[in-house]
Structures are given as C-alpha cells and as structure tokens.
mmCIF file with all atom_site columns, C-alpha atoms in Angstrom:
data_model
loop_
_atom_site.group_PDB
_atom_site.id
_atom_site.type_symbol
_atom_site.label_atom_id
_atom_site.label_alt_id
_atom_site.label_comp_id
_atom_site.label_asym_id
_atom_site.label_entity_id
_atom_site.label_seq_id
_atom_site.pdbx_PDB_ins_code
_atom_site.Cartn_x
_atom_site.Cartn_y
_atom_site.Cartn_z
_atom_site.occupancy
_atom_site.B_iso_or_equiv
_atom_site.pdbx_formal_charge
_atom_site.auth_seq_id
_atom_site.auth_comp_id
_atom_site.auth_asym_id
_atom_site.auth_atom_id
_atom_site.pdbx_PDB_model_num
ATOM 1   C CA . UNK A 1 1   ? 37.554 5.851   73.481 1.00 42.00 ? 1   UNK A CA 1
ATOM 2   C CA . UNK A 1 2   ? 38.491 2.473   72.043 1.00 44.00 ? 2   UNK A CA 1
ATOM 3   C CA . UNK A 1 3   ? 41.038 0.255   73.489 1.00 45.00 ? 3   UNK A CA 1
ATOM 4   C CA . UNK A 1 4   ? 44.031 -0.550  72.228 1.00 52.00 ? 4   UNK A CA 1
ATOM 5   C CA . UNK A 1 5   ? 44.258 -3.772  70.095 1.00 57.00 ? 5   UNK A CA 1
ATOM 6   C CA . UNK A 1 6   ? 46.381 -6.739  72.392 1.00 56.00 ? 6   UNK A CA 1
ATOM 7   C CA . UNK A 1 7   ? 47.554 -4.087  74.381 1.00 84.00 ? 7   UNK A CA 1
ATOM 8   C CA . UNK A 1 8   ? 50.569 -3.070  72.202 1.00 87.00 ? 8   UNK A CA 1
ATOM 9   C CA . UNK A 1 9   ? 53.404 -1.184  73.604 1.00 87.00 ? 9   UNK A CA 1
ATOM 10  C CA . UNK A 1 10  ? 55.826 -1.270  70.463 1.00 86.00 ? 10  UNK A CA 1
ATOM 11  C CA . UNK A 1 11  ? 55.534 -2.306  66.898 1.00 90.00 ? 11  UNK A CA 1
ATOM 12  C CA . UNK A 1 12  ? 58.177 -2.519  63.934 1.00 88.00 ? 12  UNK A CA 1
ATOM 13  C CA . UNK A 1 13  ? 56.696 -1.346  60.656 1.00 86.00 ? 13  UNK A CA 1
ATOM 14  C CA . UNK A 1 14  ? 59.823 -0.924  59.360 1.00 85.00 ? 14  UNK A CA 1
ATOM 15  C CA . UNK A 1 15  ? 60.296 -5.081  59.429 1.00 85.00 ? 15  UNK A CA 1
ATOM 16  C CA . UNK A 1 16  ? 57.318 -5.494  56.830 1.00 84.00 ? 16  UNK A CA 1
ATOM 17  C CA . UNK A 1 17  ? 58.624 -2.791  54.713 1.00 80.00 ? 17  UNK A CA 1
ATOM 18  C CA . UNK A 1 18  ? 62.055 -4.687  54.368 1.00 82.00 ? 18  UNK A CA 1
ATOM 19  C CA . UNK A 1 19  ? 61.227 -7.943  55.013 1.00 84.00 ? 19  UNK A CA 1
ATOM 20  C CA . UNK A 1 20  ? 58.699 -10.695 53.432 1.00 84.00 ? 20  UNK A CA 1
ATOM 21  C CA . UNK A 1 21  ? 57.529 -12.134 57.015 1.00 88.00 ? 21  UNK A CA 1
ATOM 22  C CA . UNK A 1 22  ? 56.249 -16.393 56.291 1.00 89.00 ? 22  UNK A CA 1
ATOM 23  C CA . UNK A 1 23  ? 55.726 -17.487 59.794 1.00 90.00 ? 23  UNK A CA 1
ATOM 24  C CA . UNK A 1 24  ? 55.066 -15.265 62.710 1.00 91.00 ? 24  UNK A CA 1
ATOM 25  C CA . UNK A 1 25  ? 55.214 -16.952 66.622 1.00 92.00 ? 25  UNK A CA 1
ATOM 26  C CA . UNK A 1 26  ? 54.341 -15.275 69.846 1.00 93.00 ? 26  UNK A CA 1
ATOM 27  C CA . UNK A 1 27  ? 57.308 -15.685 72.478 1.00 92.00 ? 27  UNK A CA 1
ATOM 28  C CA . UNK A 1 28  ? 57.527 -14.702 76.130 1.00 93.00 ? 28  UNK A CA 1
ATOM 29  C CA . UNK A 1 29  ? 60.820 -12.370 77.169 1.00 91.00 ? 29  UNK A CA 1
ATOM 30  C CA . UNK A 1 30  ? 62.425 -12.719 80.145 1.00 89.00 ? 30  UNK A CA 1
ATOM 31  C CA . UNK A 1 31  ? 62.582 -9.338  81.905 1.00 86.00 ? 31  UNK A CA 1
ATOM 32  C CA . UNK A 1 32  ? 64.061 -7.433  85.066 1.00 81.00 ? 32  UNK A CA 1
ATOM 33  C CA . UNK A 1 33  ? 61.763 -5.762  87.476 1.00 83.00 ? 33  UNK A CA 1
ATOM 34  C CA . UNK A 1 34  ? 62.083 -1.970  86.329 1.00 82.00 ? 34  UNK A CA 1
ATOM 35  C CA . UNK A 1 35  ? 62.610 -3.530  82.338 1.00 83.00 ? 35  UNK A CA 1
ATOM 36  C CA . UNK A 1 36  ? 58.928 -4.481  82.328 1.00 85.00 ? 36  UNK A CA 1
ATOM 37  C CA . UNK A 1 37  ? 58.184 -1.151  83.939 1.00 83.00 ? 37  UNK A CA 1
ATOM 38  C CA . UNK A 1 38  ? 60.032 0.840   80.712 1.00 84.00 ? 38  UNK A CA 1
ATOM 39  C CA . UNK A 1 39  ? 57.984 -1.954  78.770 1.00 84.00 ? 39  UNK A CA 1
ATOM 40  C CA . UNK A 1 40  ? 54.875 -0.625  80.072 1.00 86.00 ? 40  UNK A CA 1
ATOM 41  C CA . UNK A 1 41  ? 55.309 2.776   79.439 1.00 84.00 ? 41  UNK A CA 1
ATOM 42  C CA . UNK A 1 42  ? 56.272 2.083   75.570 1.00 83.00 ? 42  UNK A CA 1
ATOM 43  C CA . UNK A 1 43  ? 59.586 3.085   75.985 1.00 85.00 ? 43  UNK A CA 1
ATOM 44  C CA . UNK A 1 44  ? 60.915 0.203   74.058 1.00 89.00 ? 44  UNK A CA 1
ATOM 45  C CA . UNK A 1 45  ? 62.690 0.512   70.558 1.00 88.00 ? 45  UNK A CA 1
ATOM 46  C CA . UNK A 1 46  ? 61.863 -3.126  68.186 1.00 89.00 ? 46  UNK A CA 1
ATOM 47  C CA . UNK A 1 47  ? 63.620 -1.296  64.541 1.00 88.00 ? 47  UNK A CA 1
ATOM 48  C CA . UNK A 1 48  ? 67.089 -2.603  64.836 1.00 87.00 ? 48  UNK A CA 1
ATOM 49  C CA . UNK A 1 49  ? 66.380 -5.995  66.856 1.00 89.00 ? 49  UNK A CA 1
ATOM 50  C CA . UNK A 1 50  ? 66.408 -9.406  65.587 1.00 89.00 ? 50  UNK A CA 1
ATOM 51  C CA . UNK A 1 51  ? 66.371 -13.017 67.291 1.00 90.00 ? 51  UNK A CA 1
ATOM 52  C CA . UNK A 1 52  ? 69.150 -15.970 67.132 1.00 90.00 ? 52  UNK A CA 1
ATOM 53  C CA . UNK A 1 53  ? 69.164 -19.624 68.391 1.00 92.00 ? 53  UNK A CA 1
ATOM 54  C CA . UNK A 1 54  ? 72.302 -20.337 70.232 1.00 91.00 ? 54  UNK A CA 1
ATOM 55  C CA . UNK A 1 55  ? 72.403 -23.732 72.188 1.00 91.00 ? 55  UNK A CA 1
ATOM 56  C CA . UNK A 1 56  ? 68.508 -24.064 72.199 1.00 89.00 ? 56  UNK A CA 1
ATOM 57  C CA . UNK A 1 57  ? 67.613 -21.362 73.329 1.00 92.00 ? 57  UNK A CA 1
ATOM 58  C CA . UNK A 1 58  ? 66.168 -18.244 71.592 1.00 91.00 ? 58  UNK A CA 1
ATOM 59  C CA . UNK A 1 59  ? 68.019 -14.690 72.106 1.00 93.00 ? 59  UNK A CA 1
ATOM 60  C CA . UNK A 1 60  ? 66.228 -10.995 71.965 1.00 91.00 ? 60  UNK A CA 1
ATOM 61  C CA . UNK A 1 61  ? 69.330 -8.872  70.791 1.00 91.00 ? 61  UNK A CA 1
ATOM 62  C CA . UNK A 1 62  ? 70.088 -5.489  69.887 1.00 90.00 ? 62  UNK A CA 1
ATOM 63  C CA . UNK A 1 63  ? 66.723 -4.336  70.864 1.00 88.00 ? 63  UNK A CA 1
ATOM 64  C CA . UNK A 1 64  ? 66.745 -1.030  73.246 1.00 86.00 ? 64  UNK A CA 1
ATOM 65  C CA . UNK A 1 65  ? 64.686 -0.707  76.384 1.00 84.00 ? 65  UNK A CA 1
ATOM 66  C CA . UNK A 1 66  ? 65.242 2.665   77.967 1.00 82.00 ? 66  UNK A CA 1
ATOM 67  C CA . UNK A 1 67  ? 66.097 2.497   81.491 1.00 82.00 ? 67  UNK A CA 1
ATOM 68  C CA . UNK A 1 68  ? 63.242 3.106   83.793 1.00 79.00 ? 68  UNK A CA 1
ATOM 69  C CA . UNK A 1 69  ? 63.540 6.764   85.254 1.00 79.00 ? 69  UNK A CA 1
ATOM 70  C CA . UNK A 1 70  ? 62.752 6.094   88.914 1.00 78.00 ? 70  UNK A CA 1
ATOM 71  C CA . UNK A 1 71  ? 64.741 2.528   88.784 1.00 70.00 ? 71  UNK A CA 1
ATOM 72  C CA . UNK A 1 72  ? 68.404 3.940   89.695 1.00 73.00 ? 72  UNK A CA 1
ATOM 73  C CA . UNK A 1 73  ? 70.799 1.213   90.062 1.00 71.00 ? 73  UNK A CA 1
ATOM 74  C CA . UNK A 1 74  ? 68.679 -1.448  88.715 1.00 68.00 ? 74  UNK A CA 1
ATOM 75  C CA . UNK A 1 75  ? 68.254 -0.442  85.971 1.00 73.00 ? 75  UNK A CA 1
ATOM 76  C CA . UNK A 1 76  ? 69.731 -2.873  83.012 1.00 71.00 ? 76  UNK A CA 1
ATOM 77  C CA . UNK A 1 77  ? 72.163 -2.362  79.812 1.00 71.00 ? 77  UNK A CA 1
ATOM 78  C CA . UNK A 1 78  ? 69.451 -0.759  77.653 1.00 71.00 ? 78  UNK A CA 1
ATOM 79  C CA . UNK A 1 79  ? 70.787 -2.890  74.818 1.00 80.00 ? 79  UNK A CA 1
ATOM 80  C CA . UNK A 1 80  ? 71.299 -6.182  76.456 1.00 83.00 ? 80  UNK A CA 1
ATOM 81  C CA . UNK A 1 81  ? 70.495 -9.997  75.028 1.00 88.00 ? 81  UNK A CA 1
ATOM 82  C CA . UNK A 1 82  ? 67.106 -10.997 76.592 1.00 88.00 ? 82  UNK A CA 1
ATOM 83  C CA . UNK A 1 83  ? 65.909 -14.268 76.523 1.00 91.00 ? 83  UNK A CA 1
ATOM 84  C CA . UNK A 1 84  ? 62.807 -15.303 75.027 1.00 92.00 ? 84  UNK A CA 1
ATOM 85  C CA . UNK A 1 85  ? 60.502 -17.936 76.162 1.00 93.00 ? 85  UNK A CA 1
ATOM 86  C CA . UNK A 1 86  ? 59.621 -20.908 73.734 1.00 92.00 ? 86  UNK A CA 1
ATOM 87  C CA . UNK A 1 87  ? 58.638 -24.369 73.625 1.00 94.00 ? 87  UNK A CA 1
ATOM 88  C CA . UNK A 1 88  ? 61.401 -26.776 72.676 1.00 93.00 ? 88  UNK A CA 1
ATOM 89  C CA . UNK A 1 89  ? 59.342 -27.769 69.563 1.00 93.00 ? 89  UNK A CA 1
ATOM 90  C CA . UNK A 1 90  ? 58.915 -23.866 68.557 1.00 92.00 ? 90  UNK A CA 1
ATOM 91  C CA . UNK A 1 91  ? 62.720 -23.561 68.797 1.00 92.00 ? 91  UNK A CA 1
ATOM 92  C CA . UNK A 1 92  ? 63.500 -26.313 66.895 1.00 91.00 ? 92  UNK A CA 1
ATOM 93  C CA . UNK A 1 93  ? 60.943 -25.516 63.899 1.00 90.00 ? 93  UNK A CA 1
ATOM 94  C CA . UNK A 1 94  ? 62.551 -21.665 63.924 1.00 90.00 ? 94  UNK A CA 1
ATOM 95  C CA . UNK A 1 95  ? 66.416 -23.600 64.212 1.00 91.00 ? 95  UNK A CA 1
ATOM 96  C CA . UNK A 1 96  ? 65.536 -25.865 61.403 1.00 89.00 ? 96  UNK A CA 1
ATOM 97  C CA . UNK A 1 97  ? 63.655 -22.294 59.202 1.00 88.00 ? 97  UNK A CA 1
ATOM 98  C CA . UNK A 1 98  ? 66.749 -20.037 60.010 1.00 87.00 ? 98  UNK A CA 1
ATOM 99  C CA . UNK A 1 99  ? 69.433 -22.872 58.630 1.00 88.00 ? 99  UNK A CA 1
ATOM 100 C CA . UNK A 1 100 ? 67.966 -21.765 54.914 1.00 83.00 ? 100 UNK A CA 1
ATOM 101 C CA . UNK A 1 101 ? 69.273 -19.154 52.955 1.00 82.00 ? 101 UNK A CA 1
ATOM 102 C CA . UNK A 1 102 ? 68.305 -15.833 53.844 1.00 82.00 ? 102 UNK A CA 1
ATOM 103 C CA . UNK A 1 103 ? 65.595 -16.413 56.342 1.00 88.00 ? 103 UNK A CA 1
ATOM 104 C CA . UNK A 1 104 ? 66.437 -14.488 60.208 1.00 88.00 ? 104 UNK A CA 1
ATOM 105 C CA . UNK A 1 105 ? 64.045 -13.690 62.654 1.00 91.00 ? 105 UNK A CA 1
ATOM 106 C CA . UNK A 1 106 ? 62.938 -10.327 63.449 1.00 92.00 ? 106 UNK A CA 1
ATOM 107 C CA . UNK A 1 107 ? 60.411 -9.106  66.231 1.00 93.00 ? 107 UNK A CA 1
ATOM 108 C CA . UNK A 1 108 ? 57.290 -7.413  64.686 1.00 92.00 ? 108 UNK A CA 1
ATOM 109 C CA . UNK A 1 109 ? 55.488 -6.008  67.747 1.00 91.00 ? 109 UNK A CA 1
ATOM 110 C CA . UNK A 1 110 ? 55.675 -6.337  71.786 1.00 91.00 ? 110 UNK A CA 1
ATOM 111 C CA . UNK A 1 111 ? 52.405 -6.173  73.262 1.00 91.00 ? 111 UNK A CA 1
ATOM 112 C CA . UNK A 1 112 ? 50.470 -7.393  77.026 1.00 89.00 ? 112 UNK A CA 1
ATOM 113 C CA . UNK A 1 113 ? 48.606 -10.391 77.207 1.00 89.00 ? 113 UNK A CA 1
ATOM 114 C CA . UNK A 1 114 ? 47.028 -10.983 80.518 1.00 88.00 ? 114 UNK A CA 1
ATOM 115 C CA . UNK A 1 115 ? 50.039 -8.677  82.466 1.00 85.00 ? 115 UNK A CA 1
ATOM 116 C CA . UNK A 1 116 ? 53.170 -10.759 80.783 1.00 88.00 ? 116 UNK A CA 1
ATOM 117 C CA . UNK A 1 117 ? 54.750 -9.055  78.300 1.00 89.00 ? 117 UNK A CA 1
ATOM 118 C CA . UNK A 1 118 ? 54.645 -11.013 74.854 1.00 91.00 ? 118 UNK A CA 1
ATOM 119 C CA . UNK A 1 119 ? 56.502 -10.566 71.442 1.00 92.00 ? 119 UNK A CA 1
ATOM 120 C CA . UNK A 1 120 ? 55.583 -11.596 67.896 1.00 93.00 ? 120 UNK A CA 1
ATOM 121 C CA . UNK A 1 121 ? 58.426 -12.773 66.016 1.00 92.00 ? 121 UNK A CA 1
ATOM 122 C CA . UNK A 1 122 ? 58.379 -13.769 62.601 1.00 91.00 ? 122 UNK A CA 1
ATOM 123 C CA . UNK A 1 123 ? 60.540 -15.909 60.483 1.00 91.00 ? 123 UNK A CA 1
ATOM 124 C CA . UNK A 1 124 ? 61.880 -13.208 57.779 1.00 88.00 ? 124 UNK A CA 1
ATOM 125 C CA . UNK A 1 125 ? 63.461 -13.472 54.318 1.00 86.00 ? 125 UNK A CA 1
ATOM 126 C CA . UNK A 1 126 ? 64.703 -9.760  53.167 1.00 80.00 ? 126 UNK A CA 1
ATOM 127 C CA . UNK A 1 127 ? 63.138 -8.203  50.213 1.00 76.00 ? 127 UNK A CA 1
ATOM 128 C CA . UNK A 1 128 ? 64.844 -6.199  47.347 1.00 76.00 ? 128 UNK A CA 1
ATOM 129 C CA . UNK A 1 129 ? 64.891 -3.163  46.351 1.00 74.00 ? 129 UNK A CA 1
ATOM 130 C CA . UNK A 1 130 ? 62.587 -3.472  43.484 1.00 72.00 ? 130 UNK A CA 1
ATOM 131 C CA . UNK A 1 131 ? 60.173 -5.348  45.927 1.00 74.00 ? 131 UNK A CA 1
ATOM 132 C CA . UNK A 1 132 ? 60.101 -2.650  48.586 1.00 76.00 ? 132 UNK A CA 1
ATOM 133 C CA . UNK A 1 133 ? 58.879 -0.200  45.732 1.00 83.00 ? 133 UNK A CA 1
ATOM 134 C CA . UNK A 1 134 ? 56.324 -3.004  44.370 1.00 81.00 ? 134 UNK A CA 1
ATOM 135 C CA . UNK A 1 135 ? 54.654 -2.765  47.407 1.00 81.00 ? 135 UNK A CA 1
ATOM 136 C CA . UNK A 1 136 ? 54.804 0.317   48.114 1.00 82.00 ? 136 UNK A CA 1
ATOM 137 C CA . UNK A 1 137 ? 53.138 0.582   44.867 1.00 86.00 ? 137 UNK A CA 1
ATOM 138 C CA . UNK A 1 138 ? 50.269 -1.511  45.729 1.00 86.00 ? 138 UNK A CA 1
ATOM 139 C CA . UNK A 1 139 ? 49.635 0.193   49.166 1.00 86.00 ? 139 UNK A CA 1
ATOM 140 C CA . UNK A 1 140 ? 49.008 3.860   46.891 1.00 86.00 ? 140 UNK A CA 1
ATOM 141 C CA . UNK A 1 141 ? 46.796 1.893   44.480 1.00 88.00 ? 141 UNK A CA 1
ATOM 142 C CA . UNK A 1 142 ? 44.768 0.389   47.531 1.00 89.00 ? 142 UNK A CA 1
ATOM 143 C CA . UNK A 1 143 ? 44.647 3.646   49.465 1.00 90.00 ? 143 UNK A CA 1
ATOM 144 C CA . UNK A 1 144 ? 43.603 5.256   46.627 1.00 89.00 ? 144 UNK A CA 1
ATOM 145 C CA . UNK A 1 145 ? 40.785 2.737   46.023 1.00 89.00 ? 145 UNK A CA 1
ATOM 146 C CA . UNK A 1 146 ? 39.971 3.172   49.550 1.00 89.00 ? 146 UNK A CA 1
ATOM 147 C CA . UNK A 1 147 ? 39.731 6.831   48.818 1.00 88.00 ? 147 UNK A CA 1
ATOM 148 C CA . UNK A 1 148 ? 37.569 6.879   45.645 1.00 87.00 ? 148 UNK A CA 1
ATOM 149 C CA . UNK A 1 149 ? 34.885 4.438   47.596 1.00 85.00 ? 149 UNK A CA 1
ATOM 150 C CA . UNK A 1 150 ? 34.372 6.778   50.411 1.00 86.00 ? 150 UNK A CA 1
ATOM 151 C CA . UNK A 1 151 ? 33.967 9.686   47.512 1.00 84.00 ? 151 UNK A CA 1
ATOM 152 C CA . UNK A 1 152 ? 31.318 7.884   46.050 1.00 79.00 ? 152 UNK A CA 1
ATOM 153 C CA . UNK A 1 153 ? 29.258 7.124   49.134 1.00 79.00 ? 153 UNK A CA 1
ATOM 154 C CA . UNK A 1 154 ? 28.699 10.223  50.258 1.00 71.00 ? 154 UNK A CA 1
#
C-alpha cells in the first residue's frame, strides 16, 4: 500500500481550475481540540475558503470543518475565522501581493506535517473564462499523449 503524499487530509482542485496560483506558502492554523480531530478524519471542506490580512495577522475564512461527532459541546461554528500562523515577514510579502489588482489568497490543500496540521496557501489571480477552457484543453492533449505512449509500449 503506498502512503499518502504529506499526509493530506483535504485538497482544492477547484482553486487551480479557476485560479492562476504565482506564489504558494505553507501556514500553520490555529485549531480547537475536537477541530483538529474533524481535521484528521478529512472531514474538512477547502472549495469556498479564502485568506485575508486584517491588522497583521492572516485569517482562514469561510472554510467548513464539520463538527467532530463524539465532541458535543465543544464542538466549534463549523464555518468560523481561524487564524493562521505566519512569520511577520510572510505576512507582510502576502499584504504587500494582495494590495494589486486581482490577486487574493486561496488555500490549495491542508495536510500533517510532523502531527500539526499545515495549509498551503497560494497567492491567486482569477482566470477567465477562455483560460479555464485553454487549459482544460491542454490537460486532454497531455492525457492523450500520455495515453498513446503507454499504447505503444506494450
């Protein structure tokens, strides 16, 4: 059986498909006790979520953590802000990204990393319409590729 890569518990594919990601930086989240519990069973939702900077510090929002089954009355809002863990210096290089046009930061994938739970955001400018299809596009042309070399080596 092979293990999973970094541990992942949640991933957004969705963000690549409608955003062009430039940067990408690997932040701690501040969790409750049965949070990191839901974490670790993968019951953790990253598609609607996105990051913000408010008075140096970086924000988690809109992402949903189910509440953990067995955790009763504390449990947290499923949907509330959670604090992520940066170095002053990674805040201020995001701050200083996000004041350009169209750039916002969305998390791409939540994984372990020796027990602490870690998330990869990435800096983010949204694609168009006619970019989405361009790339999906060039994903058929490389599967197909893909598909004609295994065809010719057997």
């Amino acid at each position: 059986m092979k293990p999973k890569a970094d541990n992942l518990l949640a991933q957004n594919k969705k963000a690549r498909h409608d955003y062009t990601i430039v940067d990408t930086y690997e932040a701690g989240i501040a969790l409750t006790g049965t949070e990191i519990k839901s974490v670790r069973d993968g019951k953790i939702n990253l598609r609607d979520g996105y990051a913000r900077i408010q008075n140096g510090e970086a924000w988690l929002e809109n992402v949903h953590i189910s509440p953990y089954k067995e955790g009763n009355q504390f449990n947290a809002d499923p949907l509330r802000r959670r604090k992520l863990l940066l170095h002053k210096k990674e805040i201020a290089k995001l701050q200083q990204a996000l004041e350009q046009q169209g750039f916002t930061l969305v998390p791409l994938k939540m994984y372990l990393k020796h027990g602490y739970a870690k998330l990869l955001i990435g800096i983010a400018q949204g694609k168009h319409n006619y970019d989405k299809r361009e790339s999906l596009k060039k994903k058929d042309q490389q599967r197909e590729v893909a598909r004609a070399l295994r065809a010719g080596q057997r």
